[in-house]
XYZ file of N, CA, C and O in Angstrom:
672
model
N -24.991 12.027 -4.220
C -24.566 11.352 -3.005
C -24.595 12.359 -1.851
O -24.292 13.525 -2.021
N -24.926 11.894 -0.682
C -25.004 12.722 0.504
C -23.632 13.312 0.822
O -22.632 12.593 0.918
N -23.560 14.614 1.005
C -22.272 15.277 1.247
C -21.659 14.868 2.587
O -20.441 14.811 2.729
N -22.511 14.559 3.565
C -21.988 14.103 4.868
C -21.306 12.744 4.735
O -20.258 12.513 5.346
N -21.916 11.853 3.952
C -21.317 10.540 3.720
C -19.972 10.690 3.013
O -18.990 10.059 3.384
N -19.930 11.539 2.001
C -18.696 11.767 1.264
C -17.603 12.343 2.166
O -16.456 11.910 2.121
N -17.957 13.291 2.999
C -16.992 13.885 3.923
C -16.490 12.856 4.927
O -15.292 12.811 5.242
N -17.366 11.989 5.398
C -16.966 10.929 6.333
C -16.001 9.951 5.669
O -14.980 9.575 6.250
N -16.315 9.560 4.436
C -15.425 8.663 3.694
C -14.067 9.325 3.517
O -13.026 8.705 3.720
N -14.080 10.593 3.156
C -12.823 11.300 2.923
C -11.983 11.362 4.198
O -10.793 11.067 4.184
N -12.597 11.740 5.312
C -11.855 11.857 6.574
C -11.217 10.537 6.994
O -10.083 10.499 7.445
N -11.973 9.471 6.863
C -11.491 8.172 7.330
C -10.477 7.542 6.386
O -9.524 6.910 6.829
N -10.688 7.690 5.090
C -9.925 6.886 4.159
C -8.848 7.625 3.384
O -7.937 6.995 2.859
N -8.919 8.938 3.294
C -7.921 9.686 2.514
C -6.519 9.482 3.086
O -5.561 9.287 2.333
N -6.383 9.512 4.396
C -5.074 9.305 5.013
C -4.552 7.904 4.740
O -3.373 7.713 4.493
N -5.430 6.928 4.792
C -5.046 5.547 4.527
C -4.498 5.403 3.110
O -3.428 4.823 2.901
N -5.211 5.948 2.143
C -4.754 5.878 0.758
C -3.455 6.657 0.593
O -2.525 6.200 -0.078
N -3.363 7.817 1.231
C -2.146 8.631 1.174
C -0.943 7.831 1.699
O 0.095 7.766 1.045
N -1.080 7.211 2.856
C 0.036 6.447 3.428
C 0.381 5.232 2.578
O 1.548 4.875 2.456
N -0.624 4.623 1.987
C -0.358 3.487 1.113
C 0.454 3.945 -0.098
O 1.419 3.287 -0.496
N 0.084 5.068 -0.685
C 0.843 5.607 -1.822
C 2.277 5.938 -1.409
O 3.221 5.657 -2.145
N 2.436 6.527 -0.230
C 3.779 6.852 0.265
C 4.615 5.592 0.442
O 5.800 5.575 0.112
N 4.015 4.529 0.948
C 4.725 3.268 1.132
C 5.161 2.673 -0.200
O 6.115 1.918 -0.262
N 4.452 3.022 -1.257
C 4.779 2.522 -2.584
C 5.728 3.448 -3.330
O 5.892 3.303 -4.536
N 6.324 4.398 -2.621
C 7.351 5.238 -3.230
C 6.858 6.538 -3.810
O 7.609 7.247 -4.490
N 5.643 6.912 -3.561
C 5.082 8.154 -4.083
C 5.539 9.319 -3.198
O 5.611 9.196 -1.975
N 5.841 10.453 -3.817
C 6.256 11.623 -3.032
C 5.044 12.202 -2.295
O 3.891 11.927 -2.650
N 5.313 13.031 -1.313
C 4.257 13.656 -0.512
C 3.293 14.434 -1.405
O 2.077 14.263 -1.319
N 3.838 15.277 -2.261
C 3.009 16.125 -3.117
C 2.184 15.294 -4.094
O 1.000 15.534 -4.294
N 2.838 14.305 -4.709
C 2.130 13.453 -5.666
C 1.030 12.644 -4.984
O -0.060 12.480 -5.527
N 1.317 12.141 -3.783
C 0.308 11.363 -3.049
C -0.904 12.231 -2.726
O -2.050 11.796 -2.898
N -0.668 13.455 -2.281
C -1.781 14.359 -1.997
C -2.575 14.658 -3.266
O -3.806 14.662 -3.246
N -1.867 14.906 -4.366
C -2.543 15.185 -5.634
C -3.373 13.996 -6.100
O -4.501 14.159 -6.581
N -2.824 12.800 -5.972
C -3.536 11.598 -6.403
C -4.783 11.383 -5.565
O -5.860 11.075 -6.101
N -4.680 11.543 -4.247
C -5.847 11.380 -3.381
C -6.916 12.398 -3.756
O -8.099 12.058 -3.918
N -6.504 13.642 -3.940
C -7.453 14.692 -4.307
C -8.117 14.377 -5.652
O -9.338 14.477 -5.796
N -7.323 13.998 -6.637
C -7.833 13.665 -7.964
C -8.798 12.476 -7.903
O -9.828 12.463 -8.586
N -8.469 11.498 -7.080
C -9.319 10.316 -6.945
C -10.691 10.682 -6.393
O -11.726 10.208 -6.887
N -10.704 11.520 -5.363
C -11.979 11.928 -4.788
C -12.752 12.821 -5.742
O -13.982 12.751 -5.814
N -12.055 13.642 -6.519
C -12.715 14.476 -7.516
C -13.385 13.608 -8.577
O -14.539 13.839 -8.948
N -12.670 12.596 -9.052
C -13.250 11.679 -10.035
C -14.418 10.907 -9.435
O -15.423 10.663 -10.094
N -14.275 10.511 -8.174
C -15.365 9.792 -7.521
C -16.617 10.665 -7.453
O -17.712 10.197 -7.743
N -16.458 11.921 -7.090
C -17.600 12.830 -7.004
C -18.270 12.957 -8.373
O -19.491 12.940 -8.479
N -17.458 13.046 -9.410
C -18.002 13.202 -10.758
C -18.814 11.980 -11.193
O -19.798 12.116 -11.921
N -18.395 10.789 -10.768
C -19.050 9.559 -11.209
C -19.780 8.825 -10.094
O -20.142 7.664 -10.253
N -19.995 9.477 -8.971
C -20.558 8.796 -7.800
C -21.978 8.291 -8.011
O -22.392 7.349 -7.339
N -22.710 8.863 -8.933
C -24.092 8.419 -9.132
C -24.160 6.983 -9.652
O -25.157 6.294 -9.440
N -23.094 6.520 -10.300
C -23.107 5.159 -10.838
C -22.390 4.150 -9.937
O -22.272 2.985 -10.291
N -21.937 4.601 -8.766
C -21.202 3.718 -7.854
C -22.039 3.468 -6.605
O -22.441 4.416 -5.930
N -22.289 2.196 -6.280
C -23.034 1.902 -5.046
C -22.257 2.382 -3.815
O -21.028 2.365 -3.795
N -22.970 2.805 -2.794
C -22.337 3.349 -1.585
C -21.374 2.372 -0.924
O -20.331 2.773 -0.415
N -21.696 1.073 -0.941
C -20.832 0.095 -0.293
C -19.553 -0.170 -1.076
O -18.613 -0.766 -0.566
N -19.479 0.292 -2.311
C -18.285 0.110 -3.142
C -17.484 1.405 -3.299
O -16.509 1.445 -4.041
N -17.882 2.462 -2.610
C -17.241 3.770 -2.774
C -15.747 3.724 -2.458
O -14.927 4.223 -3.234
N -15.385 3.136 -1.333
C -13.984 3.119 -0.927
C -13.126 2.333 -1.908
O -12.040 2.777 -2.299
N -13.594 1.164 -2.321
C -12.800 0.375 -3.261
C -12.687 1.087 -4.606
O -11.653 1.007 -5.271
N -13.724 1.813 -5.002
C -13.689 2.586 -6.244
C -12.628 3.683 -6.146
O -11.813 3.871 -7.056
N -12.616 4.407 -5.041
C -11.639 5.479 -4.834
C -10.222 4.903 -4.771
O -9.285 5.456 -5.356
N -10.053 3.789 -4.079
C -8.744 3.159 -3.974
C -8.244 2.727 -5.355
O -7.083 2.933 -5.696
N -9.127 2.154 -6.160
C -8.761 1.734 -7.513
C -8.359 2.932 -8.362
O -7.366 2.869 -9.092
N -9.109 4.007 -8.266
C -8.751 5.228 -9.000
C -7.364 5.692 -8.569
O -6.522 6.048 -9.406
N -7.103 5.681 -7.279
C -5.808 6.127 -6.754
C -4.665 5.276 -7.297
O -3.634 5.805 -7.711
N -4.851 3.959 -7.287
C -3.797 3.079 -7.796
C -3.571 3.299 -9.294
O -2.429 3.332 -9.761
N -4.653 3.491 -10.038
C -4.509 3.750 -11.473
C -3.816 5.076 -11.739
O -2.981 5.182 -12.644
N -4.143 6.094 -10.956
C -3.485 7.400 -11.108
C -1.995 7.300 -10.779
O -1.159 7.904 -11.453
N -1.667 6.526 -9.758
C -0.263 6.347 -9.374
C 0.506 5.632 -10.478
O 1.611 6.031 -10.852
N -0.085 4.579 -11.025
C 0.569 3.846 -12.116
C 0.729 4.725 -13.346
O 1.757 4.666 -14.031
N -0.279 5.548 -13.619
C -0.203 6.470 -14.749
C 0.931 7.478 -14.536
O 1.687 7.778 -15.458
N 1.068 7.967 -13.309
C 2.147 8.895 -12.976
C 3.510 8.244 -13.169
O 4.436 8.853 -13.724
N 3.647 6.995 -12.733
C 4.914 6.279 -12.895
C 5.248 6.081 -14.372
O 6.398 6.271 -14.784
N 4.259 5.697 -15.160
C 4.493 5.526 -16.597
C 4.895 6.842 -17.248
O 5.793 6.888 -18.084
N 4.219 7.901 -16.854
C 4.485 9.223 -17.418
C 5.920 9.658 -17.135
O 6.587 10.238 -17.984
N 6.385 9.355 -15.959
C 7.744 9.747 -15.565
C 8.787 8.699 -15.919
O 9.973 8.906 -15.709
N 8.331 7.546 -16.394
C 9.257 6.478 -16.763
C 9.958 5.869 -15.574
O 11.100 5.433 -15.653
N 9.274 5.844 -14.443
C 9.864 5.310 -13.218
C 9.294 3.953 -12.892
O 8.203 3.598 -13.293
N 10.061 3.220 -12.121
C 9.602 1.952 -11.566
C 9.034 2.220 -10.175
O 9.468 3.138 -9.481
N 8.090 1.392 -9.777
C 7.532 1.506 -8.438
C 8.553 1.001 -7.436
O 9.170 -0.034 -7.637
N 8.762 1.737 -6.365
C 9.676 1.286 -5.322
C 8.963 1.326 -3.979
O 8.253 2.271 -3.683
N 9.174 0.305 -3.215
C 8.524 0.170 -1.918
C 9.412 0.805 -0.852
O 10.601 0.545 -0.785
N 8.807 1.607 0.009
C 9.535 2.219 1.110
C 9.138 1.510 2.398
O 7.972 1.516 2.764
N 10.114 0.921 3.049
C 9.815 0.203 4.291
C 10.595 0.839 5.432
O 11.756 0.543 5.660
N 9.949 1.767 6.090
C 10.452 2.366 7.319
C 11.844 2.976 7.190
O 12.732 2.704 7.996
N 12.067 3.834 6.193
C 13.348 4.515 6.042
C 13.622 5.483 7.190
O 14.756 5.653 7.613
N 12.578 6.129 7.694
C 12.754 7.089 8.782
C 13.333 6.397 10.012
O 14.187 6.960 10.706
N 12.889 5.190 10.276
C 13.400 4.431 11.413
C 14.905 4.207 11.275
O 15.659 4.325 12.236
N 15.329 3.906 10.062
C 16.748 3.675 9.807
C 17.578 4.914 10.163
O 18.567 4.828 10.880
N 17.169 6.070 9.676
C 17.941 7.293 9.924
C 17.846 7.733 11.385
O 18.793 8.299 11.928
N 16.722 7.475 12.024
C 16.595 7.800 13.445
C 17.572 6.981 14.285
O 18.076 7.452 15.299
N 17.837 5.754 13.865
C 18.803 4.935 14.585
C 20.189 5.564 14.550
O 20.919 5.540 15.537
N 20.576 6.117 13.415
C 21.871 6.790 13.346
C 21.883 8.032 14.219
O 22.859 8.311 14.908
N 20.817 8.789 14.207
C 20.744 10.019 14.983
C 20.764 9.740 16.478
O 21.260 10.544 17.256
N 20.247 8.599 16.893
C 20.169 8.261 18.307
C 21.393 7.517 18.816
O 21.404 7.051 19.936
N 22.416 7.350 17.969
C 23.643 6.654 18.343
C 23.381 5.242 18.857
O 24.061 4.754 19.752
N 22.379 4.593 18.290
C 22.132 3.206 18.653
C 23.110 2.333 17.879
O 23.939 2.817 17.123
N 22.998 1.066 18.039
C 23.878 0.109 17.410
C 23.860 0.277 15.887
O 22.873 -0.016 15.220
N 24.966 0.743 15.318
C 25.059 1.004 13.895
C 24.950 -0.283 13.083
O 24.303 -0.315 12.037
N 25.555 -1.338 13.562
C 25.490 -2.602 12.848
C 24.045 -3.077 12.716
O 23.621 -3.504 11.633
N 23.286 -2.973 13.781
C 21.881 -3.355 13.743
C 21.118 -2.482 12.753
O 20.271 -2.975 12.000
N 21.424 -1.210 12.719
C 20.764 -0.298 11.793
C 21.053 -0.668 10.352
O 20.156 -0.662 9.506
N 22.289 -0.993 10.042
C 22.666 -1.371 8.690
C 21.999 -2.688 8.298
O 21.478 -2.832 7.189
N 21.983 -3.639 9.218
C 21.332 -4.920 8.943
C 19.831 -4.735 8.712
O 19.253 -5.367 7.823
N 19.222 -3.868 9.482
C 17.798 -3.576 9.300
C 17.551 -2.975 7.932
O 16.600 -3.349 7.237
N 18.403 -2.064 7.516
C 18.255 -1.438 6.202
C 18.408 -2.484 5.091
O 17.659 -2.481 4.121
N 19.386 -3.368 5.226
C 19.581 -4.426 4.233
C 18.371 -5.355 4.175
O 17.946 -5.774 3.089
N 17.822 -5.688 5.326
C 16.639 -6.542 5.382
C 15.468 -5.854 4.680
O 14.752 -6.492 3.896
N 15.286 -4.571 4.942
C 14.215 -3.826 4.287
C 14.399 -3.817 2.773
O 13.433 -3.942 2.021
N 15.645 -3.688 2.326
C 15.929 -3.707 0.895
C 15.586 -5.072 0.292
O 14.981 -5.157 -0.779
N 15.935 -6.137 0.983
C 15.622 -7.483 0.507
C 14.119 -7.729 0.481
O 13.601 -8.353 -0.455
N 13.408 -7.223 1.471
C 11.951 -7.357 1.493
C 11.353 -6.635 0.296
O 10.469 -7.163 -0.389
N 11.849 -5.442 0.017
C 11.355 -4.684 -1.136
C 11.634 -5.430 -2.440
O 10.786 -5.449 -3.346
N 12.810 -6.060 -2.547
C 13.133 -6.846 -3.747
C 12.153 -8.004 -3.932
O 11.677 -8.264 -5.042
N 11.877 -8.709 -2.851
C 10.953 -9.845 -2.928
C 9.548 -9.355 -3.273
O 8.861 -9.955 -4.103
N 9.125 -8.262 -2.665
C 7.796 -7.722 -2.965
C 7.670 -7.338 -4.438
O 6.610 -7.491 -5.040
N 8.754 -6.858 -5.020
C 8.729 -6.495 -6.442
C 8.583 -7.707 -7.348
O 8.193 -7.574 -8.502
N 8.891 -8.885 -6.838
C 8.866 -10.111 -7.649
C 7.556 -10.892 -7.534
O 7.417 -11.929 -8.170
N 6.639 -10.432 -6.707
C 5.376 -11.162 -6.571
C 4.255 -10.383 -7.260
O 4.421 -9.223 -7.624
N 3.116 -11.048 -7.412
C 1.974 -10.438 -8.087
C 1.555 -9.145 -7.405
O 1.655 -9.011 -6.178
N 1.042 -8.224 -8.195
C 0.640 -6.910 -7.686
C -0.396 -7.014 -6.568
O -0.275 -6.353 -5.545
N -1.404 -7.857 -6.735
C -2.444 -7.987 -5.711
C -1.860 -8.533 -4.420
O -2.218 -8.083 -3.331
N -0.920 -9.470 -4.519
C -0.283 -10.010 -3.322
C 0.537 -8.937 -2.619
O 0.529 -8.836 -1.394
N 1.250 -8.142 -3.392
C 2.049 -7.060 -2.813
C 1.136 -6.073 -2.083
O 1.438 -5.667 -0.955
N 0.032 -5.702 -2.726
C -0.911 -4.781 -2.097
C -1.431 -5.342 -0.784
O -1.456 -4.644 0.234
N -1.840 -6.592 -0.809
C -2.393 -7.209 0.394
C -1.370 -7.278 1.523
O -1.691 -6.978 2.675
N -0.152 -7.669 1.208
C 0.884 -7.765 2.245
C 1.191 -6.391 2.846
O 1.357 -6.267 4.066
N 1.269 -5.372 2.005
C 1.526 -4.030 2.525
C 0.373 -3.525 3.384
O 0.589 -2.939 4.450
N -0.843 -3.763 2.935
C -2.001 -3.310 3.707
C -2.082 -4.035 5.046
O -2.393 -3.424 6.069
N -1.784 -5.332 5.046
C -1.897 -6.118 6.280
C -0.745 -5.868 7.243
O -0.959 -5.630 8.430
N 0.482 -5.919 6.737
C 1.628 -5.913 7.648
C 2.323 -4.564 7.782
O 2.946 -4.305 8.803
N 2.228 -3.717 6.793
C 2.868 -2.410 6.892
C 1.888 -1.376 7.450
O 2.244 -0.586 8.303
N 0.647 -1.397 6.967
C -0.358 -0.455 7.464
C -1.198 -1.040 8.591
O -2.023 -0.351 9.176
N -0.994 -2.333 8.886
C -1.639 -3.029 9.998
C -3.165 -2.939 9.965
O -3.814 -2.708 10.976
N -3.741 -3.154 8.772
C -5.189 -3.152 8.634
C -5.731 -4.551 8.934
O -5.054 -5.546 8.716
N -6.959 -4.591 9.380
C -7.615 -5.870 9.634
C -8.101 -6.458 8.308
O -8.158 -5.769 7.290
N -8.480 -7.735 8.341
C -9.032 -8.372 7.145
C -10.271 -7.616 6.668
O -10.475 -7.417 5.476
N -11.079 -7.212 7.616
C -12.319 -6.505 7.285
C -12.009 -5.167 6.607
O -12.658 -4.800 5.624
N -11.044 -4.428 7.141
C -10.678 -3.136 6.553
C -10.104 -3.304 5.148
O -10.403 -2.521 4.247
N -9.290 -4.333 4.962
C -8.720 -4.597 3.637
C -9.830 -4.972 2.662
O -9.845 -4.496 1.517
N -10.754 -5.810 3.103
C -11.871 -6.209 2.243
C -12.685 -4.998 1.820
O -13.058 -4.862 0.646
N -12.929 -4.098 2.742
C -13.674 -2.878 2.443
C -12.898 -2.005 1.457
O -13.458 -1.496 0.489
N -11.610 -1.871 1.684
C -10.780 -1.020 0.846
C -10.666 -1.552 -0.579
O -10.718 -0.787 -1.541
N -10.548 -2.850 -0.726
C -10.361 -3.444 -2.049
C -11.659 -3.928 -2.691
O -11.646 -4.387 -3.835
N -12.763 -3.847 -1.953
C -14.046 -4.282 -2.494
C -14.122 -5.787 -2.678
O -14.688 -6.276 -3.648
N -13.534 -6.520 -1.740
C -13.519 -7.981 -1.799
C -14.253 -8.531 -0.581
O -14.477 -7.820 0.388
N -14.568 -9.816 -0.639
C -15.110 -10.482 0.539
C -13.969 -10.736 1.510
O -12.822 -10.920 1.115
N -14.306 -10.745 2.796
C -13.296 -10.957 3.831
C -12.604 -12.305 3.672
O -11.387 -12.415 3.842
N -13.348 -13.340 3.322
C -12.766 -14.670 3.132
C -11.815 -14.693 1.940
O -10.798 -15.381 1.966
N -12.135 -13.919 0.908
C -11.256 -13.828 -0.259
C -9.940 -13.167 0.139
O -8.867 -13.606 -0.281
N -10.032 -12.148 0.975
C -8.822 -11.483 1.466
C -7.968 -12.466 2.256
O -6.749 -12.531 2.071
N -8.592 -13.248 3.117
C -7.853 -14.245 3.903
C -7.145 -15.246 2.987
O -5.978 -15.569 3.184
N -7.871 -15.726 1.984
C -7.303 -16.703 1.049
C -6.143 -16.097 0.270
O -5.078 -16.707 0.155
N -6.346 -14.900 -0.259
C -5.298 -14.240 -1.041
C -4.081 -13.916 -0.183
O -2.955 -14.016 -0.648
N -4.319 -13.528 1.081
C -3.192 -13.249 1.969
C -2.409 -14.520 2.272
O -1.182 -14.484 2.362
N -3.103 -15.634 2.424
C -2.423 -16.908 2.624
C -1.532 -17.210 1.426
O -0.357 -17.550 1.574
N -2.092 -17.055 0.233
C -1.322 -17.289 -0.987
C -0.175 -16.292 -1.115
O 0.919 -16.651 -1.565
N -0.420 -15.056 -0.727
C 0.625 -14.022 -0.802
C 1.792 -14.362 0.124
O 2.955 -14.223 -0.250
N 1.474 -14.820 1.333
C 2.537 -15.206 2.269
C 3.345 -16.377 1.722
O 4.576 -16.396 1.824
N 2.647 -17.361 1.143
C 3.339 -18.521 0.561
C 4.239 -18.088 -0.590
O 5.385 -18.546 -0.692
N 3.740 -17.223 -1.451
C 4.541 -16.738 -2.582
C 5.741 -15.930 -2.083
O 6.850 -16.066 -2.589
N 5.511 -15.095 -1.063
C 6.603 -14.310 -0.494
C 7.677 -15.239 0.070
O 8.866 -15.039 -0.154
N 7.262 -16.265 0.808
C 8.211 -17.216 1.385
C 9.014 -17.913 0.297
O 10.230 -18.084 0.426
N 8.332 -18.317 -0.762
C 9.004 -18.993 -1.872
C 10.050 -18.081 -2.507
O 11.199 -18.495 -2.712
N 9.694 -16.836 -2.780
C 10.624 -15.880 -3.409
C 11.756 -15.525 -2.450
O 12.899 -15.305 -2.862
N 11.455 -15.473 -1.169
C 12.474 -15.177 -0.148
C 13.526 -16.295 -0.133
O 14.716 -16.029 -0.071
N 13.043 -17.539 -0.146
C 13.971 -18.684 -0.171
C 14.830 -18.656 -1.432
O 16.035 -18.923 -1.369
N 14.230 -18.348 -2.573
C 14.970 -18.264 -3.835
C 16.062 -17.200 -3.746
O 17.157 -17.384 -4.263
N 15.767 -16.090 -3.109
C 16.732 -15.004 -2.961
C 17.916 -15.414 -2.088
O 19.046 -14.994 -2.322
N 17.667 -16.284 -1.120
C 18.711 -16.649 -0.161
C 19.344 -18.014 -0.410
O 20.052 -18.533 0.452
N 19.078 -18.607 -1.549
C 19.709 -19.898 -1.858
C 20.991 -19.693 -2.623
O 21.286 -18.768 -3.254
């Protein structure tokens, strides 16, 4: 594979995968290691991967490495939703009640996300937490853009259903 293409893919997408891993509860060091390992594995097997599927292949490797790490450590996956914002509110002497309510809401969102299908959780995080477009998500996951739209629609419906169940 062309080294310039590989370097371009790495520059553009390594940070995205890193932030996605961090949002899923991965530590800084582990996220960096997983991204590095994923690209190393991709380089080793790149001759059998079409260029248009490179990003989705690397993303899949990253998710598998993360799951393997969680199994190895006997941990559950936990979603991190803007914890830094919560602590910054305390440091800035803003409305404490609002900060606590925001933290509780984030906790409830994480609970609901844990109760839905893995693909739906991934799609919702990529769309609403990382603010990726349908096209970017399709590229990252190796899906058609219309499939991403359909799955996101289903993911939102499932999230709403689980949210209502939590609050009944």
